[in-house]
Amino acid sequence: MIRREIDGEDPDRLYTVTGGRSRADDPALDLVTLIVADADPAPGMQSEHVRILSICRSPTAIVELSAELALPVTVVKILVSDLLAMGQVTARHPSAARGGFDSRDAAFLKKVLVGLHNL
């Protein structure tokens, strides 16, 4: 197996960006959680946080932030978690927007399957 650098980044830089953390404080953040900036960047703020706030003026998914910042998703989750703790952004979890929909509901899944067969 060939060992590669993480997404082309220097591991020391990623360690510095995250403050040595390997997990986000908010375990509910997933790839499709939408992040919306609630504030403008403050003086002295970490450059990655500033970029996230500027990108998230409109709702942006964690995975999109990862691609835009060219950083691994875990690093982006940690940075977003920091901004959530500071009250700079809000997170919109898609599961909350569904209003209690349970994707494991057998009757609903059967209707979907029948609809697909009818196509």
Tab-separated table of C-alpha atoms in Angstrom:
chain	number	residue	atom	x	y	z
A	1	MET	CA	0.000	0.000	0.000
A	2	ILE	CA	1.326	3.441	-0.926
A	3	ARG	CA	1.128	6.107	1.765
A	4	ARG	CA	-0.084	9.512	0.510
A	5	GLU	CA	-0.441	12.863	2.181
A	6	ILE	CA	-3.974	13.623	3.332
A	7	ASP	CA	-5.708	15.345	0.421
A	8	GLY	CA	-2.408	16.930	-0.620
A	9	GLU	CA	-2.145	18.802	2.689
A	10	ASP	CA	0.761	18.810	5.077
A	11	PRO	CA	-0.414	16.866	8.176
A	12	ASP	CA	1.329	19.421	10.415
A	13	ARG	CA	-0.777	22.212	8.899
A	14	LEU	CA	-3.997	20.248	9.445
A	15	TYR	CA	-2.964	19.655	13.052
A	16	THR	CA	-2.410	23.382	13.502
A	17	VAL	CA	-5.664	24.377	11.780
A	18	THR	CA	-7.702	22.128	14.074
A	19	GLY	CA	-5.754	22.892	17.226
A	20	GLY	CA	-4.758	19.239	17.465
A	21	ARG	CA	-8.350	17.988	17.580
A	22	SER	CA	-9.464	15.003	15.542
A	23	ARG	CA	-13.248	15.256	16.069
A	24	ALA	CA	-15.880	17.951	15.882
A	25	ASP	CA	-17.664	18.903	19.084
A	26	ASP	CA	-21.032	18.446	17.369
A	27	PRO	CA	-21.491	14.778	16.356
A	28	ALA	CA	-24.718	15.667	14.508
A	29	LEU	CA	-22.790	17.392	11.706
A	30	ASP	CA	-22.835	15.256	8.592
A	31	LEU	CA	-21.932	15.751	4.946
A	32	VAL	CA	-25.236	17.328	3.952
A	33	THR	CA	-25.757	19.590	6.971
A	34	LEU	CA	-26.318	23.102	5.654
A	35	ILE	CA	-24.289	25.871	7.255
A	36	VAL	CA	-25.419	29.511	7.166
A	37	ALA	CA	-23.319	32.459	8.348
A	38	ASP	CA	-25.007	34.598	10.994
A	39	ALA	CA	-22.200	37.146	11.375
A	40	ASP	CA	-19.386	38.835	9.522
A	41	PRO	CA	-15.773	37.807	10.145
A	42	ALA	CA	-14.167	39.440	13.173
A	43	PRO	CA	-10.652	40.897	13.241
A	44	GLY	CA	-8.057	38.327	14.262
A	45	MET	CA	-10.225	35.378	13.272
A	46	GLN	CA	-8.536	32.273	11.833
A	47	SER	CA	-8.337	32.539	8.026
A	48	GLU	CA	-10.243	29.278	7.484
A	49	HIS	CA	-13.075	30.576	9.670
A	50	VAL	CA	-13.181	33.787	7.626
A	51	ARG	CA	-13.432	31.795	4.389
A	52	ILE	CA	-16.221	29.614	5.802
A	53	LEU	CA	-18.202	32.700	6.840
A	54	SER	CA	-17.809	34.263	3.395
A	55	ILE	CA	-18.798	31.058	1.585
A	56	CYS	CA	-21.792	30.431	3.866
A	57	ARG	CA	-23.603	33.674	3.169
A	58	SER	CA	-26.010	31.349	1.426
A	59	PRO	CA	-26.684	27.853	2.818
A	60	THR	CA	-23.766	25.555	2.031
A	61	ALA	CA	-23.356	21.849	2.795
A	62	ILE	CA	-20.352	20.616	4.784
A	63	VAL	CA	-19.199	18.569	1.795
A	64	GLU	CA	-19.312	21.667	-0.439
A	65	LEU	CA	-17.251	23.598	2.103
A	66	SER	CA	-14.716	20.781	2.110
A	67	ALA	CA	-14.373	20.970	-1.664
A	68	GLU	CA	-14.235	24.770	-1.721
A	69	LEU	CA	-11.601	24.961	1.032
A	70	ALA	CA	-9.656	21.946	-0.298
A	71	LEU	CA	-9.617	20.476	3.213
A	72	PRO	CA	-10.697	17.047	4.467
A	73	VAL	CA	-14.311	16.834	5.675
A	74	THR	CA	-13.242	16.030	9.246
A	75	VAL	CA	-11.191	19.236	9.392
A	76	VAL	CA	-14.118	21.273	8.029
A	77	LYS	CA	-16.458	19.730	10.616
A	78	ILE	CA	-14.078	20.815	13.387
A	79	LEU	CA	-13.870	24.365	11.996
A	80	VAL	CA	-17.656	24.586	11.604
A	81	SER	CA	-18.082	23.237	15.132
A	82	ASP	CA	-15.877	26.106	16.366
A	83	LEU	CA	-18.033	28.644	14.526
A	84	LEU	CA	-21.204	27.071	15.941
A	85	ALA	CA	-19.809	27.388	19.463
A	86	MET	CA	-19.000	31.071	18.821
A	87	GLY	CA	-22.512	31.713	17.471
A	88	GLN	CA	-21.144	32.763	14.079
A	89	VAL	CA	-23.100	30.174	12.049
A	90	THR	CA	-26.187	28.017	12.308
A	91	ALA	CA	-26.548	24.444	11.162
A	92	ARG	CA	-29.622	23.170	9.382
A	93	HIS	CA	-29.814	19.421	9.614
A	94	PRO	CA	-31.786	17.914	6.701
A	95	SER	CA	-33.324	15.290	8.989
A	96	ALA	CA	-34.961	18.055	11.059
A	97	ALA	CA	-36.481	19.624	7.950
A	98	ARG	CA	-38.304	16.416	7.035
A	99	GLY	CA	-40.731	16.804	9.897
A	100	GLY	CA	-40.339	13.386	11.449
A	101	PHE	CA	-40.092	11.383	8.230
A	102	ASP	CA	-38.561	7.988	8.888
A	103	SER	CA	-36.790	6.603	5.816
A	104	ARG	CA	-37.058	3.103	7.299
A	105	ASP	CA	-40.870	3.180	7.123
A	106	ALA	CA	-41.661	-0.067	5.323
A	107	ALA	CA	-44.979	1.117	3.828
A	108	PHE	CA	-43.369	4.213	2.316
A	109	LEU	CA	-40.437	2.227	0.928
A	110	LYS	CA	-42.866	-0.257	-0.638
A	111	LYS	CA	-44.690	2.626	-2.369
A	112	VAL	CA	-41.363	3.920	-3.694
A	113	LEU	CA	-40.476	0.462	-4.998
A	114	VAL	CA	-43.830	0.102	-6.742
A	115	GLY	CA	-43.410	3.569	-8.260
A	116	LEU	CA	-39.966	2.647	-9.571
A	117	HIS	CA	-41.266	-0.578	-11.081
A	118	ASN	CA	-44.016	1.391	-12.838
A	119	LEU	CA	-41.440	3.599	-14.547
